[in-house]
Rosetta silent file (secondary structure, phi, psi, omega in degrees, C-alpha in Angstrom):
SEQUENCE: MDPLIEITTIPIELEMKVTNARLEYHRGTAQMQVSRDKGGLRIQSQPIRVNIDTFESRSSVTPTTPQVIQQQAQRGVQGAYRATAVLAQQGRMMMEAQIDQDVIPQLARQQTMGQPNNLNIEFLPTTGPDLSWQGGELSIRYELDKLNFDWRMEQMSFTFVPGDIEFTMTQRPDVVIKYVGGPLYVPPSADPDYEPVDVQA
SCORE:     score description
SCORE:     0.000 S_00000001
   1 L     0.000  130.901 -178.305  112.903  192.707  142.712 S_00000001
   2 L   -77.428  151.926  177.495  109.299  192.463  141.419 S_00000001
   3 L   -66.134  146.350 -177.598  108.497  190.587  138.214 S_00000001
   4 L   -95.989  -17.894 -175.236  108.323  192.755  135.159 S_00000001
   5 E  -122.826  134.436  175.543  106.007  190.569  133.058 S_00000001
   6 E  -115.610  120.230 -177.171  102.509  189.355  133.907 S_00000001
   7 E  -108.294  123.479  179.694  101.236  186.417  131.784 S_00000001
   8 E  -120.190  128.890  177.118   97.516  185.708  131.730 S_00000001
   9 E  -102.032  135.302  177.788   96.000  182.698  129.969 S_00000001
  10 E  -108.337  115.705 -177.525   92.404  182.808  128.686 S_00000001
  11 L   -74.290  162.602  176.032   90.851  179.318  128.434 S_00000001
  12 L   -76.130  143.048  176.650   88.607  178.199  125.600 S_00000001
  13 E  -118.139  126.001  179.457   84.858  178.330  126.218 S_00000001
  14 E  -119.752  141.412  174.251   82.533  175.838  124.530 S_00000001
  15 E  -113.753  122.721 -177.266   78.716  175.712  124.562 S_00000001
  16 E  -108.406  128.317  178.017   77.204  172.304  124.058 S_00000001
  17 E  -116.842  120.572 -176.554   73.580  171.893  122.901 S_00000001
  18 E  -109.840  128.735  174.531   72.090  168.412  123.151 S_00000001
  19 E  -111.540  120.005 -178.169   68.922  167.358  121.289 S_00000001
  20 L   -71.526  152.239  175.788   67.416  164.108  122.570 S_00000001
  21 L   -72.947  149.299 -178.611   66.335  161.379  120.192 S_00000001
  22 E  -147.595  159.066  178.260   62.547  161.029  119.736 S_00000001
  23 E  -115.760  116.896 -179.224   59.980  158.879  118.009 S_00000001
  24 E  -105.161  138.954  175.841   57.302  160.740  116.101 S_00000001
  25 E  -131.862  146.991 -179.774   54.122  159.151  114.835 S_00000001
  26 E  -108.374  122.799 -179.368   51.425  160.511  112.622 S_00000001
  27 L   -69.411  140.036  176.640   47.901  159.551  113.479 S_00000001
  28 L   -80.502  151.935  177.671   45.832  157.971  110.740 S_00000001
  29 L   -84.098  144.053 -179.675   42.556  159.496  109.701 S_00000001
  30 E  -113.059  138.103  176.926   39.369  157.577  110.401 S_00000001
  31 E  -123.660  137.306 -179.193   36.319  157.545  108.187 S_00000001
  32 E  -122.788  128.965  177.590   32.959  156.216  109.249 S_00000001
  33 E  -115.524  124.980 -176.629   30.223  155.188  106.859 S_00000001
  34 E  -110.455  127.241  175.048   26.746  154.689  108.276 S_00000001
  35 E  -121.776  149.558 -174.615   24.094  152.695  106.429 S_00000001
  36 E  -124.238  127.741  173.701   20.530  152.164  107.571 S_00000001
  37 E  -103.019  116.485 -176.793   18.329  149.143  107.070 S_00000001
  38 L   -75.659  134.730  174.139   14.727  150.136  107.468 S_00000001
  39 L   -91.630 -134.769  177.804   12.522  147.901  109.552 S_00000001
  40 E   149.344  177.324  179.674    8.787  148.319  109.753 S_00000001
  41 E  -110.632  123.648  179.851    5.515  146.949  110.982 S_00000001
  42 E  -119.780  123.983 -179.949    4.077  143.921  109.232 S_00000001
  43 E  -121.495  123.712  176.230    0.564  142.747  110.021 S_00000001
  44 E  -119.514  125.409 -179.193   -0.867  139.577  108.512 S_00000001
  45 E  -127.463  138.803  175.797   -4.457  138.679  109.212 S_00000001
  46 E  -123.856  112.383 -175.480   -6.484  135.687  108.155 S_00000001
  47 L   -68.908  166.355  178.355  -10.210  136.086  108.866 S_00000001
  48 L   -64.392  144.185 -177.576  -12.374  133.358  110.267 S_00000001
  49 E  -116.869  123.512 -179.140  -13.512  130.810  107.710 S_00000001
  50 E  -108.587  126.192  177.778  -17.011  129.363  107.864 S_00000001
  51 E  -104.926  123.006  179.419  -17.790  126.144  105.976 S_00000001
  52 E  -116.734  114.416  178.180  -21.467  125.547  105.163 S_00000001
  53 E  -104.131  109.571 -177.365  -22.343  122.098  103.826 S_00000001
  54 L  -108.233   19.775 -177.254  -25.918  122.116  102.425 S_00000001
  55 H   -64.157  -48.986 -178.363  -25.765  118.812  100.574 S_00000001
  56 H   -65.919  -36.780  179.144  -28.042  116.943  102.993 S_00000001
  57 H   -65.214  -44.973  178.229  -30.422  119.900  103.210 S_00000001
  58 H   -68.453  -32.622  179.497  -30.724  120.168   99.430 S_00000001
  59 H   -68.495  -30.139  178.185  -31.019  116.412   99.123 S_00000001
  60 H   -70.245  -23.594  177.091  -34.030  116.419  101.456 S_00000001
  61 H   -91.442  -53.713 -179.348  -35.798  118.818   99.046 S_00000001
  62 L  -127.533   92.663 -178.785  -34.472  117.636   95.702 S_00000001
  63 L   -69.010  155.439  175.771  -32.673  114.301   95.981 S_00000001
  64 L   -78.192  169.544 -177.654  -30.138  113.295   93.431 S_00000001
  65 H   -60.270  -46.514  176.869  -30.724  110.420   91.043 S_00000001
  66 H   -61.348  -36.879  178.327  -28.744  107.847   93.077 S_00000001
  67 H   -67.052  -38.966  178.368  -30.588  108.924   96.231 S_00000001
  68 H   -61.475  -43.219 -179.898  -33.985  108.623   94.463 S_00000001
  69 H   -63.488  -42.709 -178.917  -33.115  105.083   93.345 S_00000001
  70 H   -66.190  -42.022  179.732  -31.972  104.131   96.851 S_00000001
  71 H   -64.504  -42.892  179.271  -35.095  105.621   98.485 S_00000001
  72 H   -64.579  -37.162  178.008  -37.444  103.874   96.042 S_00000001
  73 H   -64.349  -42.946  178.368  -35.655  100.582   96.624 S_00000001
  74 H   -64.487  -41.222  178.456  -36.062  100.958  100.399 S_00000001
  75 H   -63.905  -37.698  177.780  -39.728  101.845   99.998 S_00000001
  76 H   -63.713  -41.507  178.933  -40.224   98.809   97.758 S_00000001
  77 H   -65.104  -45.257  179.729  -38.648   96.517  100.364 S_00000001
  78 H   -63.482  -40.239  177.521  -40.739   98.046  103.158 S_00000001
  79 H   -62.087  -39.617  178.777  -43.897   97.785  100.991 S_00000001
  80 H   -64.497  -40.681  177.669  -43.179   94.117  100.303 S_00000001
  81 H   -62.843  -44.314 -179.293  -42.746   93.465  104.054 S_00000001
  82 H   -65.375  -41.180  179.575  -46.016   95.236  104.850 S_00000001
  83 H   -64.226  -38.881  178.508  -47.902   93.432  102.059 S_00000001
  84 H   -63.840  -42.113  179.595  -46.581   90.090  103.264 S_00000001
  85 H   -65.090  -40.673 -179.518  -47.701   90.848  106.813 S_00000001
  86 H   -65.870  -44.824  179.974  -51.164   91.974  105.644 S_00000001
  87 H   -64.503  -36.985  178.417  -51.671   88.947  103.426 S_00000001
  88 H   -65.524  -41.752  179.421  -50.560   86.619  106.209 S_00000001
  89 H   -65.455  -44.399 -179.804  -52.982   88.260  108.638 S_00000001
  90 H   -65.927  -39.528  178.786  -55.860   88.142  106.168 S_00000001
  91 H   -63.870  -36.903  179.153  -55.151   84.534  105.230 S_00000001
  92 H   -67.366  -42.281  179.190  -55.127   83.518  108.884 S_00000001
  93 H   -61.485  -38.239  179.763  -58.434   85.296  109.478 S_00000001
  94 H   -70.334  -33.781 -179.351  -59.978   83.456  106.506 S_00000001
  95 H   -73.007  -31.047 -179.200  -58.664   80.113  107.651 S_00000001
  96 L   -92.482    2.394 -177.442  -60.062   80.582  111.143 S_00000001
  97 L   -68.363  145.440  176.053  -63.392   81.965  109.940 S_00000001
  98 L  -101.184  171.454 -173.569  -66.555   80.144  110.920 S_00000001
  99 L   -68.260  -35.677 -176.462  -69.637   79.671  108.778 S_00000001
 100 L   -84.912   -2.712  179.123  -71.741   82.239  110.582 S_00000001
 101 L   -94.505  141.155  176.674  -69.009   84.959  110.440 S_00000001
 102 L  -101.205   96.823 -172.050  -68.746   87.471  107.578 S_00000001
 103 H   -81.645  -37.172 -173.976  -64.953   87.844  107.180 S_00000001
 104 H   -64.296  -47.635  177.092  -64.723   89.761  103.895 S_00000001
 105 H   -61.575  -33.180  178.613  -66.629   92.894  105.069 S_00000001
 106 H   -66.346  -39.970  177.533  -64.548   92.887  108.221 S_00000001
 107 H   -66.441  -39.323  178.951  -61.294   92.846  106.215 S_00000001
 108 H   -65.179  -37.321  179.671  -62.539   95.633  103.962 S_00000001
 109 H   -66.495  -38.637  178.799  -63.442   97.722  107.016 S_00000001
 110 H   -66.934  -35.642 -179.529  -59.949   97.274  108.484 S_00000001
 111 H   -71.809  -31.680 -176.462  -58.243   98.377  105.248 S_00000001
 112 H   -92.041  -33.723 -173.430  -60.299  101.538  104.900 S_00000001
 113 H  -109.987  -20.147 -176.152  -60.743  102.712  108.485 S_00000001
 114 L   -76.212  -24.823 -175.392  -57.946  101.146  110.417 S_00000001
 115 L  -104.993  137.625  176.844  -55.099  103.081  108.795 S_00000001
 116 L   -70.715  153.328  179.494  -54.690  106.882  109.021 S_00000001
 117 L   -79.121  135.170  177.955  -54.712  108.858  105.830 S_00000001
 118 L  -102.207  109.838 -177.603  -51.270  110.050  104.634 S_00000001
 119 L   -91.146    4.164  179.206  -51.601  113.450  102.970 S_00000001
 120 L    58.530   41.020  175.374  -47.801  113.647  102.154 S_00000001
 121 L   -98.352  119.823  179.779  -47.343  116.857  104.176 S_00000001
 122 L  -134.658  153.422  174.015  -43.715  117.283  105.275 S_00000001
 123 L   -88.868  119.148 -178.276  -41.592  120.155  106.523 S_00000001
 124 L  -110.520  142.670  -10.075  -38.892  120.829  103.965 S_00000001
 125 L   -76.045  151.454 -178.618  -35.973  120.700  104.237 S_00000001
 126 L   -79.814  -17.767 -178.805  -35.935  117.949  106.795 S_00000001
 127 L  -125.689  133.813  177.834  -32.186  118.364  107.486 S_00000001
 128 L   -80.633  168.483  178.152  -30.361  121.626  108.247 S_00000001
 129 L   -70.170  154.082  177.529  -26.979  122.615  106.779 S_00000001
 130 E   -92.477  117.627 -176.995  -23.750  121.357  108.349 S_00000001
 131 E  -106.835  135.043  173.110  -21.781  124.298  109.754 S_00000001
 132 E  -147.618  157.082 -178.340  -18.077  124.278  110.633 S_00000001
 133 E  -147.499  159.584  176.202  -15.485  127.005  110.949 S_00000001
 134 E  -120.041  133.036 -176.825  -11.791  127.659  111.266 S_00000001
 135 L   -65.933  150.808  177.924  -10.527  130.324  113.629 S_00000001
 136 L   -78.983  164.416 -179.923   -8.864  133.467  112.287 S_00000001
 137 E  -131.516  143.228  176.881   -5.222  134.366  112.782 S_00000001
 138 E  -134.034  120.795 -178.429   -3.531  137.697  113.369 S_00000001
 139 E  -120.266  123.950  179.146    0.254  138.030  113.144 S_00000001
 140 E  -119.856  126.872 -179.716    2.017  141.280  114.061 S_00000001
 141 E  -133.495  124.931 -178.764    5.761  141.654  113.520 S_00000001
 142 E  -123.032  129.437  179.184    7.691  144.820  114.220 S_00000001
 143 E  -121.991  132.713  176.283   11.357  145.299  113.401 S_00000001
 144 L   -75.425  158.157  174.427   13.472  148.246  114.479 S_00000001
 145 L   -67.399  146.307 -179.613   15.689  150.070  112.039 S_00000001
 146 E  -112.469  132.945  176.502   19.260  148.779  111.911 S_00000001
 147 E  -107.808  126.943  178.895   22.297  151.034  111.739 S_00000001
 148 E  -109.747  125.971 -179.822   25.487  149.610  110.245 S_00000001
 149 E  -108.311  125.232  178.814   28.783  151.358  111.034 S_00000001
 150 E  -116.955  109.564 -179.026   31.737  150.791  108.698 S_00000001
 151 E   -93.788  133.518  176.687   35.011  152.142  110.077 S_00000001
 152 E  -126.480  113.350 -176.715   37.878  152.798  107.685 S_00000001
 153 E  -120.497  136.667  175.014   41.168  153.749  109.340 S_00000001
 154 L   -84.850  153.250 -177.604   44.490  154.507  107.732 S_00000001
 155 L   -73.395  145.294  177.789   47.631  153.032  109.255 S_00000001
 156 L   -79.340  145.680  179.775   49.734  155.188  111.572 S_00000001
 157 E  -112.719  138.083 -179.608   53.288  156.061  110.430 S_00000001
 158 E  -112.022  139.424  178.339   56.263  156.283  112.799 S_00000001
 159 E  -128.881  126.961  178.665   59.368  158.442  112.228 S_00000001
 160 E   -97.139  121.863  177.482   62.554  158.122  114.316 S_00000001
 161 E  -105.095  113.679 -177.780   64.459  161.371  114.808 S_00000001
 162 L   -70.476  160.335  178.268   68.022  160.656  116.072 S_00000001
 163 L   -73.428  166.054 -176.423   69.639  162.745  118.787 S_00000001
 164 E  -145.125  140.421  175.750   72.112  165.575  118.050 S_00000001
 165 E  -122.755  123.566 -176.643   74.996  167.190  119.929 S_00000001
 166 E  -120.966  125.057  178.337   76.084  170.673  118.783 S_00000001
 167 E  -104.986  132.443  177.492   79.272  172.394  120.051 S_00000001
 168 E  -127.654  126.654  178.345   79.662  176.173  119.754 S_00000001
 169 E   -86.201  114.521  178.887   82.898  177.972  120.659 S_00000001
 170 E   -93.465  -18.349  178.731   81.971  181.143  122.519 S_00000001
 171 E  -150.622  129.306 -179.889   85.559  182.151  123.429 S_00000001
 172 L   -81.468  151.781  175.456   88.856  181.309  121.785 S_00000001
 173 L   -72.232  148.162 -177.374   91.900  180.407  123.928 S_00000001
 174 E  -154.863  158.562  175.726   94.488  183.181  124.300 S_00000001
 175 E  -125.238  122.141 -177.847   97.675  184.161  126.220 S_00000001
 176 E  -109.268  118.827  178.134   98.021  187.796  127.347 S_00000001
 177 E  -107.309  122.615 -176.379  101.535  188.979  128.233 S_00000001
 178 E  -124.770  131.413  177.455  101.636  192.296  130.071 S_00000001
 179 E   -87.309  119.366 -176.062  104.716  194.240  131.090 S_00000001
 180 L  -109.114    2.461 -179.002  104.212  195.498  134.612 S_00000001
 181 L   -82.244 -179.695  178.563  107.663  196.932  135.263 S_00000001
 182 L   -82.597 -176.651 -179.825  108.805  200.554  135.064 S_00000001
 183 L   -73.805  152.341  179.448  110.269  202.299  132.069 S_00000001
 184 L  -103.746  129.791 -178.994  113.680  201.313  130.818 S_00000001
 185 L  -108.012  138.797  176.370  116.255  204.068  130.312 S_00000001
 186 L  -127.261  117.459   -3.248  119.136  203.826  127.979 S_00000001
 187 L   -71.942  166.892  179.889  121.618  204.424  129.247 S_00000001
 188 H   -62.301  -22.168 -178.106  120.596  203.413  132.770 S_00000001
 189 H   -72.444  -11.585  179.504  122.130  206.501  134.182 S_00000001
 190 H   -78.174   -9.950  179.338  119.391  208.566  132.630 S_00000001
 191 L   -71.541  130.007 -179.306  116.942  207.192  135.176 S_00000001
 192 L   -64.087  -27.452  179.579  116.262  209.834  137.784 S_00000001
 193 L   -96.421   23.720 -176.441  116.273  207.208  140.481 S_00000001
 194 L   -71.934  135.400  174.585  119.490  205.696  139.226 S_00000001
 195 L  -125.721  126.982 -179.462  121.900  204.536  141.841 S_00000001
 196 L   -64.354  152.139 -179.334  125.328  203.448  140.794 S_00000001
 197 L   -97.607  130.029  178.038  126.281  199.905  141.562 S_00000001
 198 L   -76.819  130.511  178.915  129.230  199.458  143.713 S_00000001
 199 L  -118.316  116.948  178.279  131.785  197.267  142.058 S_00000001
 200 L   -94.451  129.147 -179.059  134.501  195.988  144.283 S_00000001
 201 L   -95.151    0.000    0.000  137.696  195.190  142.573 S_00000001
């Protein structure tokens, strides 16, 4: 005899969605400030310097008072030496003179004709100026422009996002009972295919 009931079970269906954990960070913004220091070209020049000392040259034309006193003193000393020499020479000539010699006219002739005439002609100034000089200087300095960079950065921020597991039921569990047998007749004798059951007493 075949079974009359068919039982079918429907299992539960679940859908699982997994979200992994992650670390998020936000980049900081950067700001740059540029400043410029100007250089330039600097030239320093010092021309040649000439020193002209004309003291000796001017003194040879117009001596100063101390120089005049010193020159006159030297001339006086030299004149005294010359006069002493002349007097000594003349005295010697007179001491060695003989009676028949005329010494005085001879001495007078030597004083007037023996010495050249001094006309006091001089080339003025007798001394030139004293020249000296200092060399010139030239200094060139060139500086390039300078660029200064100032970076300003904000700090980065980190955010931790935890993981997540999500369950979704797509099908509920169920039990299906199905009757697979033929129809039931009451009384059983109403079944067209009814066959009496033999009962042995």
